[in-house]
Each structure stands twice: as structure tokens, then as C-alpha cells.
Short mmCIF file of C-alpha atoms and ligand atoms in Angstrom, two decimals:
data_model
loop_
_atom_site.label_atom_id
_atom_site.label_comp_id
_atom_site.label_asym_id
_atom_site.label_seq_id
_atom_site.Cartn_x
_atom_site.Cartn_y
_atom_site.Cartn_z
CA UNK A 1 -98.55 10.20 44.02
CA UNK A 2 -96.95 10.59 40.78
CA UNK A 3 -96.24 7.14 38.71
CA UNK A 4 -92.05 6.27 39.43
CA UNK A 5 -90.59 5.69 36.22
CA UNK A 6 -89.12 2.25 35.96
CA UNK A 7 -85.65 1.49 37.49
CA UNK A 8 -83.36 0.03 34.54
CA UNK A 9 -83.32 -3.19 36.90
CA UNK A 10 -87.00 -3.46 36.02
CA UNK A 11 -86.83 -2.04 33.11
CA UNK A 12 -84.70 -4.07 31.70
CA UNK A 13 -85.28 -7.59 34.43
CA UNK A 14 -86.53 -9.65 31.68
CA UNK A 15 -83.40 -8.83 29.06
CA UNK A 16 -80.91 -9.42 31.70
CA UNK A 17 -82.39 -12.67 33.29
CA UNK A 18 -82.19 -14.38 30.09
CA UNK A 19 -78.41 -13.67 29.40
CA UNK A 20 -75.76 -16.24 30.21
CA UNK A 21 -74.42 -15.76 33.83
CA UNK A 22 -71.46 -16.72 36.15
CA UNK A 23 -71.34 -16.60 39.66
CA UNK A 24 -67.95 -15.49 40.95
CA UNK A 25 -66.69 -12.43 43.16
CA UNK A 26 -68.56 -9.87 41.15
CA UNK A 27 -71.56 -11.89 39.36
CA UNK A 28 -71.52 -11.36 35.33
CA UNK A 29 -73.93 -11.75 32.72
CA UNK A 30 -72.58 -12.04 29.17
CA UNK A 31 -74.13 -8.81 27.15
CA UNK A 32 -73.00 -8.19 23.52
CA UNK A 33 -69.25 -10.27 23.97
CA UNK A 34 -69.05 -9.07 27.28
CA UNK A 35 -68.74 -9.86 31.60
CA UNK A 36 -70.83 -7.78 32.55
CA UNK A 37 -71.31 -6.68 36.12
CA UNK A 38 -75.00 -8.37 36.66
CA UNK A 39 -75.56 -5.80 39.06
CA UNK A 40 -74.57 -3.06 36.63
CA UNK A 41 -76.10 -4.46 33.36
CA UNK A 42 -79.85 -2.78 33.70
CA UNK A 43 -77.56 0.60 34.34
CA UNK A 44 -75.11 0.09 31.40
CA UNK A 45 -77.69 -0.91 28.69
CA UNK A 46 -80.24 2.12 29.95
CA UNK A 47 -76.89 4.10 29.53
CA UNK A 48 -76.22 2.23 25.80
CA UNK A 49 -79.78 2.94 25.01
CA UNK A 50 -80.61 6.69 26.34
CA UNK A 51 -77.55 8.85 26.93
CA UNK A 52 -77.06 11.96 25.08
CA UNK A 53 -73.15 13.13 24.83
CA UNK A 54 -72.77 17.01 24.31
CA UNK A 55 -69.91 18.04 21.81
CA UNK A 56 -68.15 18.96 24.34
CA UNK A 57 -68.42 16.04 26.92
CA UNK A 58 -65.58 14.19 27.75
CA UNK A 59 -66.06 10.47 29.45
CA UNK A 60 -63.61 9.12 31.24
CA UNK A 61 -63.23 5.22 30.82
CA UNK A 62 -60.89 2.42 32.22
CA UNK A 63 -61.01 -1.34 32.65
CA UNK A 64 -61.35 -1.17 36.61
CA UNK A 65 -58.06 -1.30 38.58
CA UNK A 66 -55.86 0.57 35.89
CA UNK A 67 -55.95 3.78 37.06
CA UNK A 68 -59.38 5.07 37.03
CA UNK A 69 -58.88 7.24 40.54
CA UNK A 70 -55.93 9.03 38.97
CA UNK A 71 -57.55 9.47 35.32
CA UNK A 72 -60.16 11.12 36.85
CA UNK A 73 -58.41 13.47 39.26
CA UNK A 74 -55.72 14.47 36.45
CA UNK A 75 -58.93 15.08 34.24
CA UNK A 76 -60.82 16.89 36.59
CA UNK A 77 -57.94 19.36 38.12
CA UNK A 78 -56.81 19.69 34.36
CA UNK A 79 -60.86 20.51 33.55
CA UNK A 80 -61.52 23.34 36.36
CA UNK A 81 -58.01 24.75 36.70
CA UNK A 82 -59.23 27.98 36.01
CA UNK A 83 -62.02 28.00 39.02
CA UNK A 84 -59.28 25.90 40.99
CA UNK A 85 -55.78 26.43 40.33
CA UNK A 86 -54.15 23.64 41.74
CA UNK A 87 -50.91 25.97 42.37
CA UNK A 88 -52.72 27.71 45.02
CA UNK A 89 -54.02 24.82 46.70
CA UNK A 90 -51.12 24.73 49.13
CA UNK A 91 -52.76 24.52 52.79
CA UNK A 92 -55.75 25.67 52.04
CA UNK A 93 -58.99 23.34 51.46
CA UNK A 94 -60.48 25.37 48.79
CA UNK A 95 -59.77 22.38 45.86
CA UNK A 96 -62.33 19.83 45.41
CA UNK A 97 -59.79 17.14 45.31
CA UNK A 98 -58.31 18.09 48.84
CA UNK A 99 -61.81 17.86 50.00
CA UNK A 100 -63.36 15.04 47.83
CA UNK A 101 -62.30 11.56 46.88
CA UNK A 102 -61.73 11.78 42.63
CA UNK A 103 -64.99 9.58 42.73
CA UNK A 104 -67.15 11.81 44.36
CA UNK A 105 -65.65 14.59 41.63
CA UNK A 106 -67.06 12.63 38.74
CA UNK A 107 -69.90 10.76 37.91
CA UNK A 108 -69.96 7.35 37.24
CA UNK A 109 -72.43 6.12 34.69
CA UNK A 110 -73.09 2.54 36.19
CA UNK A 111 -74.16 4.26 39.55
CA UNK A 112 -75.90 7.06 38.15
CA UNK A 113 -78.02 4.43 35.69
CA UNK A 114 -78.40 1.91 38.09
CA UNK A 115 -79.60 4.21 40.78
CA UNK A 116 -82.92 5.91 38.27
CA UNK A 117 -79.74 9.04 38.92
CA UNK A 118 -79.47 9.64 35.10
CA UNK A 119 -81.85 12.70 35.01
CA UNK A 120 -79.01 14.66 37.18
CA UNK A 121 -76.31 14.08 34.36
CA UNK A 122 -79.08 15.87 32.34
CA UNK A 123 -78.25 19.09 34.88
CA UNK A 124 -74.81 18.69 34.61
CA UNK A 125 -73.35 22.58 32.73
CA UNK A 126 -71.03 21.94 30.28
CA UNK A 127 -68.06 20.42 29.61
CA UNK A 128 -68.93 17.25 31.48
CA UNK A 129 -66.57 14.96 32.76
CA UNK A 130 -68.17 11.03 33.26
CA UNK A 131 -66.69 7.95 34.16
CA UNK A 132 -67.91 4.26 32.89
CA UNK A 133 -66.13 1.19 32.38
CA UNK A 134 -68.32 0.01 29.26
CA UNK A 135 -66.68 -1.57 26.79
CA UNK A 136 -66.91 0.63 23.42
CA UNK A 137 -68.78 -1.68 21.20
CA UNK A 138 -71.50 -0.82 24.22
CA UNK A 139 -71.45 2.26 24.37
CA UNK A 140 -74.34 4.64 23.21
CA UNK A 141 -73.96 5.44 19.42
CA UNK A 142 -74.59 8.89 19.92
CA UNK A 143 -71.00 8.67 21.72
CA UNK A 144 -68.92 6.42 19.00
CA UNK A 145 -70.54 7.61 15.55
CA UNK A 146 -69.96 9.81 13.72
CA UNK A 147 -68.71 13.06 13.99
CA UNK A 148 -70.93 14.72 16.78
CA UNK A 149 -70.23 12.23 19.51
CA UNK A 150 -68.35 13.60 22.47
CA UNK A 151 -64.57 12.70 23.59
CA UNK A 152 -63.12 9.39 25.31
CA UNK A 153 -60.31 9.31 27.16
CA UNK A 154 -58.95 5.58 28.45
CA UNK A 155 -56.53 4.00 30.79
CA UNK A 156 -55.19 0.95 30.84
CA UNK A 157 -52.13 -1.06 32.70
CA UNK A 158 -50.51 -3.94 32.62
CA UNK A 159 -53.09 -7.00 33.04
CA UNK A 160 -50.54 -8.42 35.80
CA UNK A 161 -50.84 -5.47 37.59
CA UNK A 162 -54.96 -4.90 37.05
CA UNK A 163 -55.31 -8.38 38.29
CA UNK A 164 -53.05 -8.18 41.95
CA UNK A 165 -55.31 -4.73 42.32
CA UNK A 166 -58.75 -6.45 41.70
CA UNK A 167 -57.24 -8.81 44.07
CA UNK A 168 -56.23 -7.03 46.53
CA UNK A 169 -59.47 -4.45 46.16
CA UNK A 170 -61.69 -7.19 45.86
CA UNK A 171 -60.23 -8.91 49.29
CA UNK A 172 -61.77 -5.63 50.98
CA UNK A 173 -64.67 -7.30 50.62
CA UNK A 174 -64.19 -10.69 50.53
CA UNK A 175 -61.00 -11.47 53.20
CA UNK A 176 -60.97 -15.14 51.33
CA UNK A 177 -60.91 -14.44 47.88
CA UNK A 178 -58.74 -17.07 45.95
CA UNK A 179 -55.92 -15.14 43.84
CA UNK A 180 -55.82 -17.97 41.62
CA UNK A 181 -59.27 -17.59 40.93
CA UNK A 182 -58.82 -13.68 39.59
CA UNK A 183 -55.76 -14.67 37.66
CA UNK A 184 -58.13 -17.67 36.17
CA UNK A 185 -61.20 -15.05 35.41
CA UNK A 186 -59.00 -12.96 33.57
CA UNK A 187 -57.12 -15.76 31.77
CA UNK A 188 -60.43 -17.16 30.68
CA UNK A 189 -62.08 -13.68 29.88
CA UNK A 190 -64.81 -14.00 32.37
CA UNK A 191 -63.61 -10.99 34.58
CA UNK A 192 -66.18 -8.17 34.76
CA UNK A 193 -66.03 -6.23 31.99
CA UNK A 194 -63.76 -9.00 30.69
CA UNK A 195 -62.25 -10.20 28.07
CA UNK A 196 -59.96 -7.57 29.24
CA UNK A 197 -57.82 -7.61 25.90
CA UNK A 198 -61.20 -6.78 24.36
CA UNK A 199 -62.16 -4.13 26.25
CA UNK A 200 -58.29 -2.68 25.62
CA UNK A 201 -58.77 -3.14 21.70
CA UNK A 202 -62.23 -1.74 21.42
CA UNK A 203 -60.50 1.67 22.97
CA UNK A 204 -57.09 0.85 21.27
CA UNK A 205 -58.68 0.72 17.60
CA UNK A 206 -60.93 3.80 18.05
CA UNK A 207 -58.05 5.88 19.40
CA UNK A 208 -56.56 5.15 15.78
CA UNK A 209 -59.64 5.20 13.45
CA UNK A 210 -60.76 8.28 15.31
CA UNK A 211 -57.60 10.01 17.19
CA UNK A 212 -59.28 13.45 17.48
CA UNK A 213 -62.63 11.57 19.23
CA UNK A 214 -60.52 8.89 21.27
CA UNK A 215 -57.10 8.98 23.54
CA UNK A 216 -55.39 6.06 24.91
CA UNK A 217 -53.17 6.40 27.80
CA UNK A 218 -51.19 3.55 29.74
CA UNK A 219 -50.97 4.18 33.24
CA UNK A 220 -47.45 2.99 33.12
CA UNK A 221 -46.68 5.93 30.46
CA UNK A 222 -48.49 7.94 32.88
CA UNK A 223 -46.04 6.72 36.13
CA UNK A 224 -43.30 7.93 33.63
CA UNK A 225 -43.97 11.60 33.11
CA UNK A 226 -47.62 12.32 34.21
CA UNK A 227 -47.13 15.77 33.04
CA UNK A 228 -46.47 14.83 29.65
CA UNK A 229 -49.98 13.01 29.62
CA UNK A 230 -51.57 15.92 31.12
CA UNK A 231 -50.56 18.37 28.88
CA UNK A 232 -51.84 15.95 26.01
CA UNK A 233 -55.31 15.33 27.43
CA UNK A 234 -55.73 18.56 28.00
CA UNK A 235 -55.14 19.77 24.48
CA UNK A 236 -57.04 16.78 23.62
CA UNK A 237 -60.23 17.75 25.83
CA UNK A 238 -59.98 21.25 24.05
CA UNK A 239 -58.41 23.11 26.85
CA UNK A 240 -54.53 23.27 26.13
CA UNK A 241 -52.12 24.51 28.66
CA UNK A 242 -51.34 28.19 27.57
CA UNK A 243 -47.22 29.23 27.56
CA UNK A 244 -48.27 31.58 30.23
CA UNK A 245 -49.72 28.70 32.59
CA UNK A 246 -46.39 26.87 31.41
CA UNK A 247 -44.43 28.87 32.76
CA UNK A 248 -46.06 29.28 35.60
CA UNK A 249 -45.58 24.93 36.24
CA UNK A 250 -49.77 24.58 35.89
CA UNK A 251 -48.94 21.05 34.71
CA UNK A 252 -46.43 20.22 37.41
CA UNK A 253 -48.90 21.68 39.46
CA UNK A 254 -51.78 19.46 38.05
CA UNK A 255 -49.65 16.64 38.42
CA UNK A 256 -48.18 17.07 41.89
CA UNK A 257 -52.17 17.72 43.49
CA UNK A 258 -52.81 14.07 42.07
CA UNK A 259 -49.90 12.24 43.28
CA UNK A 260 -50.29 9.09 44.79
CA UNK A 261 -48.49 10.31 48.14
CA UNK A 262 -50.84 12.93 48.54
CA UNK A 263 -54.20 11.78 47.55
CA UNK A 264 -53.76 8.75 50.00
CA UNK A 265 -52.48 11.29 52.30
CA UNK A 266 -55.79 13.18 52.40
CA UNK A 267 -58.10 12.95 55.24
CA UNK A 268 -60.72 12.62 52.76
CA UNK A 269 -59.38 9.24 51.23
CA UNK A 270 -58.40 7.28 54.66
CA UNK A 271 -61.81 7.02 55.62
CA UNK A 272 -65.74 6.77 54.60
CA UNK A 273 -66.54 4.96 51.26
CA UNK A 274 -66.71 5.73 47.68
CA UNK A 275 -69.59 4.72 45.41
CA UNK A 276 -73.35 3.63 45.67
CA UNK A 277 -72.85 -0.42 45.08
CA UNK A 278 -70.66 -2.50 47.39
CA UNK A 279 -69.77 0.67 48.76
CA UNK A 280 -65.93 0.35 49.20
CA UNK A 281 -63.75 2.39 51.95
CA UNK A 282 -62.04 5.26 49.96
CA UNK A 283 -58.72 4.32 50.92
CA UNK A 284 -59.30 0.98 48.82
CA UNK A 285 -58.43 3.03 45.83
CA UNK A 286 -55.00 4.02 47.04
CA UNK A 287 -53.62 0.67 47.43
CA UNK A 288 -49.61 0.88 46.17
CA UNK A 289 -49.87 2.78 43.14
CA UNK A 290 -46.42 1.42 41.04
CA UNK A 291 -45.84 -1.10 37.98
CA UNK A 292 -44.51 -4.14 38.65
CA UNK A 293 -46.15 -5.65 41.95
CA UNK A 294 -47.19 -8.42 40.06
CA UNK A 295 -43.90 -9.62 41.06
CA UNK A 296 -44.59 -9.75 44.46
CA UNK A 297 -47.82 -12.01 43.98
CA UNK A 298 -47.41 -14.34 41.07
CA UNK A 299 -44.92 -17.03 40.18
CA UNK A 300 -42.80 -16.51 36.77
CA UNK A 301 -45.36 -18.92 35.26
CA UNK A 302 -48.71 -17.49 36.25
CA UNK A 303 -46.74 -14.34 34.96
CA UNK A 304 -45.84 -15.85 31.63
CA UNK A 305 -49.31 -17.27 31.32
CA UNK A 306 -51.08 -13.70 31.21
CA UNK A 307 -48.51 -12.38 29.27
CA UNK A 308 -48.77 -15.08 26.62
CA UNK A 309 -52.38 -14.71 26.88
CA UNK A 310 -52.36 -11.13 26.16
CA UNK A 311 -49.46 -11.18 23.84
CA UNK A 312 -51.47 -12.98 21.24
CA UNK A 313 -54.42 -11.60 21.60
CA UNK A 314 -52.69 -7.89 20.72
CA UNK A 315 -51.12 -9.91 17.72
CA UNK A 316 -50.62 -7.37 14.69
CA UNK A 317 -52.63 -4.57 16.40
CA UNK A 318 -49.48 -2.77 17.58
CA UNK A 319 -50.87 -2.60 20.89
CA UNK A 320 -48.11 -3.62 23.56
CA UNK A 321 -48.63 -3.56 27.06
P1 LIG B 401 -52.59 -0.72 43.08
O1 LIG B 401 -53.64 -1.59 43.67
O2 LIG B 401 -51.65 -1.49 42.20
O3 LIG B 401 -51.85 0.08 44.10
P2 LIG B 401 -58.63 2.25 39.87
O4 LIG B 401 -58.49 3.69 40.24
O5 LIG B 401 -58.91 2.02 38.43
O6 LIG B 401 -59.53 1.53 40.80
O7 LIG B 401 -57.17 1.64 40.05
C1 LIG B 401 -56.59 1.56 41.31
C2 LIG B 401 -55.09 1.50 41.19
O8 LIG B 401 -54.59 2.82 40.90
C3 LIG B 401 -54.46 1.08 42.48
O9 LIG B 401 -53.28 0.34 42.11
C4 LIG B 401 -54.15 2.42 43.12
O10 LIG B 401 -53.15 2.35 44.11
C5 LIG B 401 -53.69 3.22 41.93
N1 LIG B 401 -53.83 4.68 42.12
C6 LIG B 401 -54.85 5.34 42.70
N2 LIG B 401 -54.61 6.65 42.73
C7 LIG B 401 -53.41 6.84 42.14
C8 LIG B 401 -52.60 7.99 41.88
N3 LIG B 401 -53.00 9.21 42.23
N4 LIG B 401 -51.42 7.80 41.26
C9 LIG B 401 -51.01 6.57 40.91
N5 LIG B 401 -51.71 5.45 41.13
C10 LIG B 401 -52.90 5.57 41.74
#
């Protein structure tokens, strides 16, 4: 039989093992400033050392919990409305997104790494929509220098919110997760993929040094007027809403096939799971889907204790969340 290349777990065993690591819900090693996933970090540097972006590839990133399952079915309806008009989705079953969770739309780089899966990005036609939570300073060069690398689009929320969703996500898994133990994680920057105000400012500078490579949306903004969003991301990913499709309400369209009601509404998302590692029941993703829950979970002074946190870490960057 033919030699198996190496998994990225083997690959790159060695590397990882001798990186500092914490043991919490989701086991970290610190790589280049970051929590990494441990489970993920073999994927994510493979992906840091070997992708190759097209032009006209457009990755999808988030911290986790901030609106990654929306980000990517806005992107990908906004992407292939002209093989699936969401308008005439009505009844029928013929859109991907009435049939398919948003993660099984899009490809997520610290599966598809992790898993040897990389060559099938390879096959992928073009434009490519991917999803990764890397931090920028980690991801591949060919994607953040110069002029050739492809497009980023990022989501983030408010950290209160991100951290009652990883709680509440995470208790899937775990029914006696601490929530004082998340809120800590993030507070002390050990959260995977953490420090979260780091992984927000690595996206948050690049969409201002390089505007026409890197967007930044809020998924609050986005809770606002998704259609405004839309209609920005898809000029931004090359593929602007024409007056005719205006008219028409494409992007009211776009926006109404994503909605929170009905994605958690589908068959599709109330049952099976989503994604190759901890593999975590689909309707885990469609939790409550407003701002402002923190409320609900955390007392005024946990609250004020993020927010301070955050607050002066975003000190003079004009980043507010
Ligand atoms: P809550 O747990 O606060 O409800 P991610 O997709 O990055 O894992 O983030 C999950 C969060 O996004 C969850 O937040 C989830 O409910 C919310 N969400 C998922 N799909 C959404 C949609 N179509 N519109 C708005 N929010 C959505």
C-alpha cells in the first residue's frame, strides 16, 4: 500500500508537545501569543504553514460564539445567489441552507487540517468560501501579505455575550461546567483562541491598514440591519448587489433565508451534529441569538469586570465593542 502522508498531529507531535499547556474545558497550548485549541494546533499550524489562498478566496473568520453560523450562511447565500436565489426558496428544498446546517456549507480549516482533509480544499472551484478561527498574526502569509492574498471577512460580539454562548454551548458537553470558570478564562486570556481582545485587534487593525483585503463586522451591527452588512460584504467579496436584484429585495431576501427564526426552525438544524471534533448537535448553534443575555447570567460586577477588561485593552485603537 501506498505510504500515508503524515497527519499534522504527527507531523507536527513534537512542536506541539513542547508548548505551554492548560487543561480546562477545551485544552490549549500557547502557540505564537495564543490559546490554542490543543486538539486543533497540528491543524492550524499545517494550515499557517501550507495553505494557498486564490485571489479570489474569501475566508470567513470569527472568535467562536460571535456569530460564526450566521457569517457563514449570509456569506454563502450572498456567494451562490445566482445558482440559488434565496427569493425562490419559499417551500421548496432546492437551497443548500434549507437542506444543510451553514457548517456543512463551508469548510472549516481546523477540521479540514486536522483531519489530513486539506487536499479537498485544493478541489474546491473558485471563489471559495472557508471558515477558521486563527488569529491573524497565524495565519498563512500567503493570506495577510501583500497584495495577492485573498479576502477576510470577521465577526465579532460583545465579549459578555461570546462568553454566556461558550457557556451555554460548552454545557452541551459538559452539563457541569462552572460559568465562573469561562468568565475567568476569558478575563485571564486563556480562552481558546484567547486573549480574545487580541484576536479582535489582530482583525480590527488589518481591516484599517488593509480595508480592501479585510472587513470587520459586529454581530450586534449585524442584529441592527443585517441587510446593510450584506450588501457591504458582498461588494466587498467582489459580487455587489446589482439595482436590478435591488429592486427585486435580493438582500432582504438574503437576509430573511438566514434569520435566526428560521434556521433554528429547519429540520436540518434540530437534529444530527455539526463538525468532525467534539461533534456538537446542530441545534447547539442556534441557542438565543440577541445582544444583551449577558444580563440574564452575570452580576453587574462580573459585567463591569469584562468590560473594564476589554475597555482598556481597546485603549486608543478606536475599537468599541
Ligand atoms: P447565543 O448563544 O447568544 O444565542 P457561533 O455561530 O459563532 O458559534 O455563535 C453562536 C451564536 O450565534 C449563538 O448565540 C447563536 O444563537 C447565534 N446565531 C446562530 N445563528 C444565528 C442567526 N442566523 N442569526 C442570529 N444569531 C445567530
Amino acid at each position: 500500500a501506498a505510504a500515508r502522508a503524515p497527519l499534522p498531529k504527527e507531523e507536527f507531535g513534537d512542536l506541539v508537545a513542547a508548548l505551554p499547556r492548560k487543561e480546562q474545558f477545551l485544552d490549549g497550548r500557547f502557540y505564537q501569543g495564543f490559546w490554542l485549541p490543543e486538539h486543533y494546533a497540528p491543524g492550524i499550524i499545517a494550515f499557517q504553514r501550507r495553505f494557498t489562498p486564490r485571489t479570489e478566496d474569501v475566508v470567513l473568520v470569527s472568535y467562536p460564539k460571535c456569530g460564526t453560523t450566521w457569517l457563514k450562511a449570509l456569506a454563502f447565500a450572498a456567494m451562490t445567489r445566482a445558482a440559488y436565489p434565496p427569493a425562490a426558496a419559499g417551500d421548496h428544498h432546492h437551497h443548500p441552507l434549507l437542506r444543510l446546517n451553514p457548517h456543512d456549507c463551508i469548510p472549516f480549516v481546523e477540521d479540514f487540517f486536522t483531519d489530513g482533509h486539506e487536499a479537498k480544499l485544493d478541489m474546491l472551484p473558485s471563489p471559495r468560501l472557508i471558515n477558521t478561527h486563527t488569529p491573524y498574526p497565524l495565519l498563512p502569509e500567503t493570506v495577510t501579505g501583500g497584495d495577492d492574498g485573498c479576502k477576510v471577512v470577521y465577526i465579532c460580539r460583545d465579549p459578555k455575550d461570546m462568553v454566556v454562548s461558550l457557556y451555554h454551548f460548552m454545557r452541551r458537553l459538559q452539563p457541569d461546567l462552572s460559568f465562573a470558570g469561562v468568565v475567568d478564562s476569558v478575563a485571564d486570556g486563556t480562552v481558546p483562541f484567547g486573549p480574545m481582545w487580541d484576536h479582535i485587534l489582530g482583525y480590527w487593525r488589518a481591516s484599517i491598514s488593509r480595508p480592501d483585503r479585510v472587513l470587520f463586522l459586529k454581530y450586534e451591527d449585524l442584529l441592527r440591519d443585517a441587510g446593510e452588512h450584506v450588501r457591504a460584504m458582498a461588494r466587498f467579496m467582489g459580487r455587489p448587489f446589482s439595482a436590478a436584484e435591488e429592486a427585486a429585495g435580493a438582500v432582504a431576501s438574503v437576509v430573511e433565508l438566514c434569520s435566526f427564526e428560521k434556521m433554528k426552525g429547519l429540520e436540518v438544524n434540530r437534529r444530527g451534529t455539526a463538525g468532525s471534533y467534539k461533534s456538537m448537535p446542530r441545534d447547539a448553534f442556534f441557542r438565543k441569538g440577541v445582544a444583551g443575555d449577558w444580563a440574564n447570567h452575570m452580576s453587574p460586577e462580573t459585567a463591569a469586570r469584562l468590560d473594564g477588561i476589554f475597555r482598556d485593552r481597546f485603549r486608543g485603537t478606536g475599537l468599541t465593542i
